[in-house]
Coordinates of C-alpha atoms in Angstrom, one line a residue:
M1 CA -0.3 -35.1 33.3
K2 CA -1.8 -38.2 31.7
A3 CA 1.6 -39.9 31.4
S4 CA 2.4 -39.0 35.1
R5 CA -0.9 -40.6 36.2
L6 CA -0.1 -43.8 34.2
A7 CA 3.3 -44.0 35.7
A8 CA 1.9 -43.5 39.2
A9 CA -0.8 -46.2 38.6
G10 CA 1.8 -48.7 37.4
T11 CA 3.9 -48.1 40.6
L12 CA 0.9 -48.4 42.8
A13 CA -0.1 -51.7 41.1
A14 CA 3.4 -53.1 41.7
S15 CA 3.3 -52.1 45.3
A16 CA -0.1 -53.6 45.8
V17 CA 1.0 -56.9 44.4
V18 CA 4.1 -57.0 46.5
V19 CA 2.1 -56.3 49.7
L20 CA -0.6 -58.9 48.8
S21 CA 2.1 -61.5 48.1
S22 CA 3.9 -61.0 51.3
P23 CA 3.7 -63.9 53.8
A24 CA 0.4 -63.3 55.7
F25 CA 0.9 -65.9 58.3
A26 CA 4.5 -65.7 59.6
H27 CA 3.8 -67.8 62.7
V28 CA 4.8 -71.2 64.1
S29 CA 3.0 -73.9 62.1
V30 CA 3.1 -77.7 61.7
Q31 CA 2.9 -79.7 58.5
P32 CA 3.3 -83.4 57.9
E33 CA 6.0 -84.8 55.6
G34 CA 3.7 -86.6 53.2
T35 CA 0.4 -87.4 55.0
A36 CA -0.8 -87.6 58.6
A37 CA -3.4 -90.4 58.4
K38 CA -5.7 -91.2 61.3
G39 CA -4.5 -94.3 63.2
G40 CA -1.0 -94.2 61.6
Y41 CA 2.4 -92.7 62.2
A42 CA 3.9 -89.7 60.5
V43 CA 6.8 -87.3 60.5
V44 CA 5.7 -83.8 61.2
D45 CA 7.7 -80.5 61.0
F46 CA 7.2 -77.5 63.2
K47 CA 8.2 -74.5 61.1
V48 CA 9.5 -71.6 63.1
P49 CA 10.2 -68.2 61.5
N50 CA 12.3 -65.6 63.2
E51 CA 10.2 -62.4 63.2
R52 CA 12.6 -60.1 64.9
D53 CA 15.4 -58.0 63.3
D54 CA 17.5 -57.7 66.5
A55 CA 17.3 -61.1 68.2
S56 CA 17.5 -64.8 67.4
T57 CA 15.1 -67.5 68.4
T58 CA 16.9 -69.6 71.0
K59 CA 14.1 -71.9 72.3
L60 CA 10.9 -73.7 71.2
E61 CA 8.5 -75.5 73.5
V62 CA 5.7 -77.5 71.9
S63 CA 2.9 -78.8 74.2
F64 CA 1.0 -81.9 73.1
P65 CA -2.8 -82.3 73.3
T66 CA -4.0 -84.2 76.4
D67 CA -7.4 -85.0 75.0
H68 CA -5.7 -87.1 72.2
P69 CA -2.4 -88.3 73.7
L70 CA 0.4 -89.6 71.6
A71 CA 2.3 -92.6 73.0
S72 CA 5.2 -92.4 70.6
V73 CA 7.1 -89.1 69.9
M74 CA 10.7 -89.3 68.6
P75 CA 12.7 -86.2 67.7
Q76 CA 15.4 -86.1 65.0
P77 CA 18.9 -85.0 66.2
M78 CA 19.6 -81.4 65.0
D79 CA 23.0 -79.7 65.0
G80 CA 23.1 -76.7 67.3
W81 CA 20.0 -77.8 69.3
R82 CA 19.4 -79.8 72.5
V83 CA 16.0 -81.6 72.6
E84 CA 14.1 -82.8 75.7
V85 CA 11.0 -85.0 75.6
T86 CA 8.7 -84.7 78.6
R87 CA 6.3 -87.5 79.5
A88 CA 3.6 -87.6 82.1
K89 CA 1.0 -90.0 83.5
L90 CA -2.4 -89.7 82.0
A91 CA -5.4 -88.8 84.2
E92 CA -7.1 -91.8 82.7
P93 CA -5.5 -94.7 80.7
V94 CA -6.4 -94.8 77.0
E95 CA -6.5 -97.9 74.8
L96 CA -4.2 -97.8 71.8
E97 CA -4.3 -100.8 69.3
G98 CA -5.3 -103.2 72.1
E99 CA -2.9 -101.9 74.7
K100 CA -3.6 -99.6 77.6
I101 CA -1.5 -96.5 77.6
T102 CA -0.9 -94.9 81.0
E103 CA 1.5 -92.1 80.1
A104 CA 2.2 -90.0 77.0
V105 CA 4.4 -87.2 75.8
T106 CA 3.2 -83.8 77.0
K107 CA 5.9 -81.5 75.7
V108 CA 9.0 -81.3 73.5
T109 CA 11.6 -78.6 74.1
W110 CA 14.4 -77.5 71.7
T111 CA 17.1 -75.2 73.2
A112 CA 19.8 -73.7 71.0
D113 CA 23.4 -74.6 71.8
G114 CA 24.7 -72.0 69.2
K115 CA 23.2 -69.1 67.4
G116 CA 19.7 -70.4 67.1
I117 CA 17.4 -69.0 64.4
Q118 CA 18.9 -65.7 63.3
P119 CA 16.9 -62.8 61.9
G120 CA 15.8 -63.4 58.3
Y121 CA 15.7 -67.2 58.7
F122 CA 13.4 -70.0 59.7
Q123 CA 14.0 -73.5 61.1
K124 CA 12.1 -76.8 60.8
F125 CA 11.9 -79.1 63.9
P126 CA 10.9 -82.7 62.8
L127 CA 9.2 -85.3 65.0
S128 CA 8.1 -88.8 64.3
V129 CA 4.7 -89.2 66.0
G130 CA 2.0 -91.8 66.5
A131 CA -0.3 -93.5 66.6
L132 CA -2.4 -90.6 65.4
P133 CA -6.0 -90.6 66.8
K134 CA -8.9 -91.9 64.7
D135 CA -11.7 -89.9 66.3
T136 CA -10.6 -86.3 65.3
D137 CA -9.8 -84.4 62.2
E138 CA -7.0 -82.3 63.7
L139 CA -4.6 -81.9 66.6
V140 CA -3.9 -78.6 68.2
F141 CA -0.4 -78.0 69.6
K142 CA 0.5 -74.9 71.7
A143 CA 4.0 -73.5 71.1
I144 CA 6.1 -71.0 73.0
Q145 CA 8.9 -69.2 71.1
T146 CA 11.7 -67.6 73.1
Y147 CA 14.2 -65.0 71.7
G148 CA 17.7 -64.3 72.8
N149 CA 16.6 -61.0 74.4
K150 CA 14.2 -62.9 76.7
E151 CA 11.1 -62.0 74.7
V152 CA 8.5 -64.7 74.7
V153 CA 5.8 -65.2 72.0
R154 CA 3.0 -67.6 72.9
W155 CA 1.4 -69.3 69.9
I156 CA -1.5 -70.7 72.0
E157 CA -4.7 -69.2 70.7
V158 CA -7.2 -71.7 69.3
Q159 CA -9.0 -70.8 66.1
Q160 CA -12.8 -70.5 66.6
D161 CA -15.3 -71.4 63.9
G162 CA -16.6 -68.4 62.1
Q163 CA -14.1 -66.0 63.6
A164 CA -11.0 -64.3 62.2
E165 CA -7.7 -65.9 62.8
P166 CA -6.3 -64.9 66.2
E167 CA -3.1 -62.8 66.5
N168 CA -1.0 -65.7 67.9
P169 CA -2.7 -68.9 66.6
A170 CA -1.7 -72.3 67.8
P171 CA -0.2 -74.8 65.3
V172 CA -2.8 -77.2 63.9
L173 CA -2.1 -80.6 62.3
T174 CA -4.8 -81.7 59.9
L175 CA -5.4 -85.4 59.8
S176 CA -6.4 -87.3 56.7
D177 CA -8.6 -90.3 56.5
A178 CA -6.7 -93.6 56.7
S179 CA -6.4 -95.6 53.4
A180 CA -6.0 -99.3 53.1
D181 CA -2.2 -98.8 52.7
D182 CA -2.1 -96.7 55.9
H183 CA -3.9 -99.5 57.8
S184 CA -1.4 -102.1 56.5
H185 CA 1.5 -100.0 57.8
S186 CA 0.0 -99.3 61.2
S187 CA -1.7 -102.7 62.0
G188 CA -0.1 -104.3 65.0
S189 CA 2.4 -101.5 65.4
G190 CA 2.1 -100.5 69.0
S191 CA 5.9 -100.5 69.5
E192 CA 8.4 -97.7 69.0
A193 CA 10.2 -99.8 66.5
S194 CA 7.2 -99.8 64.2
S195 CA 7.0 -96.0 64.7
D196 CA 10.6 -95.7 63.6
K197 CA 10.0 -97.8 60.5
T198 CA 7.0 -95.7 59.5
G199 CA 8.8 -92.5 60.3
N200 CA 11.7 -93.5 58.0
T201 CA 9.1 -94.2 55.2
A202 CA 7.7 -90.7 55.7
A203 CA 11.2 -89.2 55.7
D204 CA 12.0 -90.8 52.3
T205 CA 9.2 -88.7 50.8
S206 CA 10.2 -85.5 52.6
A207 CA 11.6 -83.8 49.6
S208 CA 8.4 -83.8 47.6
A209 CA 6.4 -83.0 50.7
S210 CA 8.5 -80.0 51.5
V211 CA 7.9 -78.6 48.1
S212 CA 4.1 -78.9 48.7
A213 CA 4.3 -77.4 52.2
D214 CA 6.3 -74.4 50.9
S215 CA 4.3 -73.9 47.7
S216 CA 2.4 -70.9 49.1
D217 CA 5.7 -69.2 49.9
T218 CA 7.0 -69.8 46.3
T219 CA 3.7 -68.5 44.9
A220 CA 4.0 -65.4 47.0
R221 CA 7.5 -64.7 45.7
V222 CA 6.5 -65.2 42.1
L223 CA 3.6 -62.8 42.5
G224 CA 5.9 -60.3 44.1
V225 CA 8.3 -60.5 41.1
V226 CA 5.4 -60.1 38.7
G227 CA 4.2 -57.1 40.6
I228 CA 7.6 -55.4 40.5
A229 CA 7.8 -56.1 36.7
V230 CA 4.4 -54.6 36.1
G231 CA 5.3 -51.5 38.1
T232 CA 8.6 -51.0 36.3
L233 CA 6.8 -51.2 32.9
G234 CA 4.3 -48.7 34.1
V235 CA 7.0 -46.3 35.2
A236 CA 8.9 -46.7 31.9
Y237 CA 5.8 -46.1 29.9
G238 CA 5.0 -43.0 31.8
V239 CA 8.5 -41.6 31.2
L240 CA 8.5 -42.3 27.5
A241 CA 5.0 -40.8 27.1
G242 CA 6.2 -37.7 28.9
R243 CA 9.2 -37.3 26.6
R244 CA 7.0 -37.7 23.5
R245 CA 4.7 -34.9 24.8
T246 CA 7.8 -32.7 25.4
D247 CA 9.3 -33.3 22.0
A248 CA 5.9 -32.6 20.4

């Protein structure tokens, strides 16, 4: 009986680790490639997982904040996807690096030309954006994910301080404080040409940034493997212990 209890405990431990290491936030999110410094330009990736077993994601709509408008938003061409950038006039002009901006990007829409994001996969949708605001620590984007079976998931709920994460949270881009180097890149760069130059700089560091952004997923997988190993050892120990008692 003792051996059986040990084996059961080992299996339970493995299962617990696997459950705890499973992705807890399988929702649409946004991360910068490198840093997203206040007042500068950055390349950001909207990461979209497919959460259905019987349908592919065929459309993604990302709405941009109107309280902190972005004058420059440039998508990267993607095989199998059509992209549309929607601009609109601002209710009130805003001043950006000495220039008055009267319109800004309000939405970017990606529509699949082919299979889209199939079950079991995710896709990153990159954008070069700027200039990032200097008077806030984060930007909240609202995203709508559409599946091939016409199901729509609205990732639009804003996280409230002191409350649990909502069921369908909106993607949030955290902005870092600008360094002296960031200022040198962004000074006098009100044009889209400057945005493209800064975007290319960010893209050159995308490999290391992607490792950082996905580190939590890697940690989860490692913990899962460790948990399975612990459970297997527990089962093996229980079986051996039971055999010893029988032989005795």
